[in-house]
Coordinates of C-alpha atoms in Angstrom, one line a residue:
Chain F
X77 CA -50.5 -14.8 35.8
X78 CA -49.4 -11.7 33.8
X79 CA -49.0 -12.2 29.9
X80 CA -51.1 -11.5 26.6
X81 CA -53.8 -13.2 25.6
X82 CA -55.2 -13.5 22.1
X83 CA -58.5 -14.9 21.1
X84 CA -59.7 -17.0 19.5
X85 CA -56.7 -19.2 18.5
X86 CA -58.4 -20.2 15.1
X87 CA -60.7 -17.9 13.2
X88 CA -62.6 -18.8 9.9
X89 CA -64.5 -16.1 8.0
X90 CA -65.9 -15.5 4.4
X91 CA -64.4 -13.4 2.0
X92 CA -66.0 -9.8 2.1
X93 CA -66.6 -9.9 5.9
X94 CA -64.7 -7.9 8.4
X95 CA -63.3 -9.6 11.4
X96 CA -61.9 -8.3 14.8
X97 CA -59.1 -10.1 16.7
X98 CA -58.6 -9.6 20.3
X99 CA -55.5 -8.8 22.1
X100 CA -55.6 -8.2 25.6
X101 CA -52.4 -7.8 28.2
X102 CA -52.1 -7.5 32.0
X103 CA -48.6 -6.6 32.2
X104 CA -49.4 -2.9 32.5
X105 CA -47.4 -2.3 29.4
X106 CA -47.5 1.1 27.5
X107 CA -46.8 -0.1 24.0
X108 CA -48.6 -2.8 21.9
X109 CA -48.2 -4.2 18.5
X110 CA -49.8 -6.2 15.8
X111 CA -47.8 -8.4 13.4
X112 CA -48.6 -10.3 10.6
X113 CA -46.7 -13.8 9.8
X114 CA -47.0 -15.8 6.6
X115 CA -45.1 -19.0 5.9
X116 CA -41.4 -18.8 5.3
X117 CA -41.5 -15.0 6.1
X118 CA -40.6 -12.9 9.2
X119 CA -43.1 -10.8 11.1
X120 CA -44.1 -8.0 9.5
X121 CA -45.6 -4.9 11.6
X122 CA -49.1 -3.9 10.8
X123 CA -50.1 -1.4 13.6
X124 CA -48.6 -0.2 16.9
X125 CA -49.7 1.8 19.8
X126 CA -47.2 3.6 22.1
X127 CA -49.8 5.2 24.4
X128 CA -53.5 5.0 25.1
X129 CA -55.8 6.7 22.3
X130 CA -52.7 6.8 19.9
X131 CA -51.6 4.4 17.2
X132 CA -49.3 4.3 14.2
X133 CA -49.2 2.5 11.1
X134 CA -46.7 0.0 10.5
X135 CA -45.1 -1.5 7.5
X136 CA -48.5 -3.0 6.0
X137 CA -51.4 -1.2 7.6
X138 CA -53.6 -1.3 4.2
X139 CA -56.9 -3.1 4.9
X140 CA -56.4 -3.1 8.6
X141 CA -57.5 -0.7 11.2
X142 CA -57.1 -0.8 15.2
X143 CA -58.3 1.0 18.3
X144 CA -56.6 1.8 21.8
X145 CA -59.2 2.8 24.0
X146 CA -57.7 1.0 26.9
X147 CA -54.4 0.5 28.0
X148 CA -54.7 -3.3 28.3
X149 CA -56.6 -3.6 25.0
X150 CA -55.8 -3.3 21.4
X151 CA -58.0 -5.2 19.0
X152 CA -57.5 -5.5 15.4
X153 CA -60.0 -5.3 12.7
X154 CA -59.3 -7.1 9.4
X155 CA -61.3 -5.4 6.8
X156 CA -62.8 -6.6 3.4
X157 CA -60.2 -4.6 1.7
X158 CA -57.5 -6.5 2.9
X159 CA -56.6 -8.7 -0.1
X160 CA -54.9 -11.7 1.3
X161 CA -56.0 -11.8 5.0
X162 CA -55.2 -15.4 5.5
X163 CA -52.3 -15.4 7.9
X164 CA -51.2 -16.1 11.4
X165 CA -51.6 -12.9 13.6
X166 CA -49.5 -11.8 16.6
X167 CA -50.0 -9.5 19.3
X168 CA -47.1 -8.2 21.5
X169 CA -46.5 -5.6 24.2
X170 CA -43.7 -3.9 25.8
X171 CA -42.9 -2.0 28.7
X172 CA -42.6 1.8 28.0
X173 CA -39.6 2.7 29.8
X174 CA -36.4 3.0 28.1
X175 CA -37.6 2.4 24.6
X176 CA -35.5 -0.8 24.0
X177 CA -37.1 -3.3 25.8
X178 CA -38.1 -6.6 24.7
X179 CA -41.6 -7.3 23.3
X180 CA -43.7 -9.8 24.8
X181 CA -45.9 -12.1 22.4
X182 CA -49.4 -13.7 22.7
X183 CA -50.1 -16.9 21.5
X184 CA -51.3 -15.9 18.0
X185 CA -54.7 -16.3 15.9
X186 CA -54.7 -18.2 12.8
X187 CA -57.2 -16.3 10.7
X188 CA -58.4 -18.2 7.5
X189 CA -60.7 -16.6 4.9
X190 CA -62.2 -18.5 1.9
Chain T
X205 CA -32.9 1.9 7.1
X206 CA -32.5 -0.8 9.7
X207 CA -32.5 -4.4 8.7
X208 CA -31.5 -7.9 9.9
X209 CA -30.1 -10.8 7.7
X210 CA -30.1 -14.2 9.1
X211 CA -29.1 -17.5 7.7
X212 CA -31.6 -19.2 5.6
X213 CA -32.8 -22.6 6.6
X214 CA -33.9 -25.3 7.3
X215 CA -30.9 -26.4 9.5
X216 CA -31.2 -30.1 10.3
X217 CA -28.7 -31.4 13.0
X218 CA -28.3 -34.6 15.0
X219 CA -28.8 -34.3 18.7
X220 CA -25.8 -33.2 20.8
X221 CA -24.3 -31.3 17.7
X222 CA -23.0 -27.8 17.7
X223 CA -25.3 -25.0 16.5
X224 CA -24.4 -21.9 15.2
X225 CA -27.3 -19.4 13.3
X226 CA -25.7 -16.5 11.7
X227 CA -27.3 -13.0 12.0
X228 CA -26.0 -9.6 11.1
X229 CA -27.6 -6.4 11.3
X230 CA -27.6 -2.9 9.4
X231 CA -28.7 0.1 12.1
X232 CA -28.0 3.7 12.8
X233 CA -26.8 4.1 16.4
X234 CA -26.8 1.5 18.7
X235 CA -29.7 -0.8 18.7
X236 CA -30.6 -3.7 21.3
X237 CA -30.4 -7.4 19.6
X238 CA -32.7 -10.0 20.4
X239 CA -33.1 -13.8 19.7
X240 CA -36.7 -15.2 19.8
X241 CA -37.6 -18.8 19.4
X242 CA -41.1 -20.0 17.9
X243 CA -42.4 -23.3 18.6
X244 CA -44.9 -24.7 15.9
X245 CA -48.6 -23.1 16.5
X246 CA -47.3 -20.8 19.3
X247 CA -46.3 -17.1 19.6
X248 CA -42.6 -15.9 20.1
X249 CA -40.7 -16.2 23.2
X250 CA -37.5 -14.1 24.1
X251 CA -34.5 -16.6 24.2
X252 CA -32.1 -14.0 25.0
X253 CA -30.9 -10.4 24.4
X254 CA -28.1 -8.0 24.6
X255 CA -28.1 -4.0 24.8
X256 CA -24.7 -2.9 24.1
X257 CA -21.6 -4.1 22.3
X258 CA -19.7 -6.8 23.6
X259 CA -22.6 -7.9 25.8
X260 CA -23.4 -11.5 25.9
X261 CA -26.9 -12.7 26.2
X262 CA -27.4 -16.4 27.5
X263 CA -30.2 -18.6 28.3
X264 CA -31.2 -22.3 28.3
X265 CA -27.6 -23.0 27.0
X266 CA -28.0 -20.7 24.0
X267 CA -25.4 -17.7 23.7
X268 CA -25.1 -14.8 21.6
X269 CA -22.4 -11.8 21.8
X270 CA -23.2 -8.2 20.5
X271 CA -20.4 -7.8 17.9
X272 CA -20.5 -4.1 16.7
X273 CA -17.3 -4.2 14.8
X274 CA -18.8 -7.0 12.7
X275 CA -22.5 -6.1 13.1
X276 CA -23.2 -9.3 14.0
X277 CA -25.4 -11.4 16.8
X278 CA -24.8 -14.9 15.9
X279 CA -26.7 -17.4 17.8
X280 CA -24.8 -20.7 19.4
X281 CA -25.4 -23.7 21.6
X282 CA -22.8 -26.5 22.3
X283 CA -25.3 -29.2 22.2
X284 CA -28.6 -29.3 20.9
X285 CA -31.5 -31.3 21.9
X286 CA -34.6 -32.5 20.0
X287 CA -36.7 -30.2 22.1
X288 CA -34.5 -27.3 20.4
X289 CA -36.5 -27.8 17.2
X290 CA -38.0 -24.5 16.3
X291 CA -37.9 -21.5 14.3
X292 CA -35.4 -18.9 15.5
X293 CA -36.0 -15.1 15.0
X294 CA -32.8 -12.3 15.2
X295 CA -34.3 -8.8 16.0
X296 CA -33.4 -5.4 16.7
X297 CA -34.7 -2.5 18.4
X298 CA -34.8 0.6 16.8
X299 CA -33.6 3.8 18.7
X300 CA -35.0 7.3 18.3
X301 CA -38.0 8.8 16.6
X302 CA -41.7 7.6 16.6
X303 CA -40.6 3.9 15.8
X304 CA -38.5 3.7 18.8
X305 CA -38.7 0.4 20.6
X306 CA -40.1 -1.3 17.3
X307 CA -38.6 -4.6 16.5
X308 CA -37.3 -5.3 13.0
X309 CA -36.9 -9.2 12.5
X310 CA -35.1 -11.5 10.3
X311 CA -36.9 -13.9 8.2
X312 CA -36.3 -16.9 10.7
X313 CA -34.4 -20.1 10.5
X314 CA -36.0 -23.4 11.2
X315 CA -34.2 -25.8 13.2
X316 CA -34.7 -29.6 13.3
X317 CA -32.9 -31.8 15.6
X318 CA -32.9 -35.4 14.9
X319 CA -32.5 -38.0 17.6

């Protein structure tokens, strides 16, 4: 089945540690995205990548880093510089043609930092 | 800049009631418009979309019409079920420039349907 996988579903870390969230897609989509979701808020864009080996900062990139070495993979690292990292993180992808197609979302990773 | 405003929740309805969730947008050009649904603890699922003015998107009994004159994309369903309880997000897809294809979301509206 084609889709987006995120692992793990729940992640716990101590403050001061970096942590990497996995996102893999087998939809052959060009574009991939990372969002952060907090209770009662909409989704906020962290980083996005329109093509392999290229990515752009979104609205809240501070304290996060990404890489896009392969078309199917777009891991997100939450660094110790991120002041409030506890949140629900969603990865998405979009087919490249046309530019206005819908995004497909993974199941999310809930990160808790204490 | 582009933005999406949707009615704040929570919205609580009885089963078989009529549902409307308002969504208005501000955008340059002609964006595509989407409704996504999120069930507890899960990612977002595309519910329906419309890509040009007067298009009507529909799926699972839900409908929304792209109204350019009122910059709106209200979500409606004639008879809700308990299984429709979820959070609904309105979104637009921007055109042009390096951010083409990026989605801008409303804050979401939580719907609870009581039996």
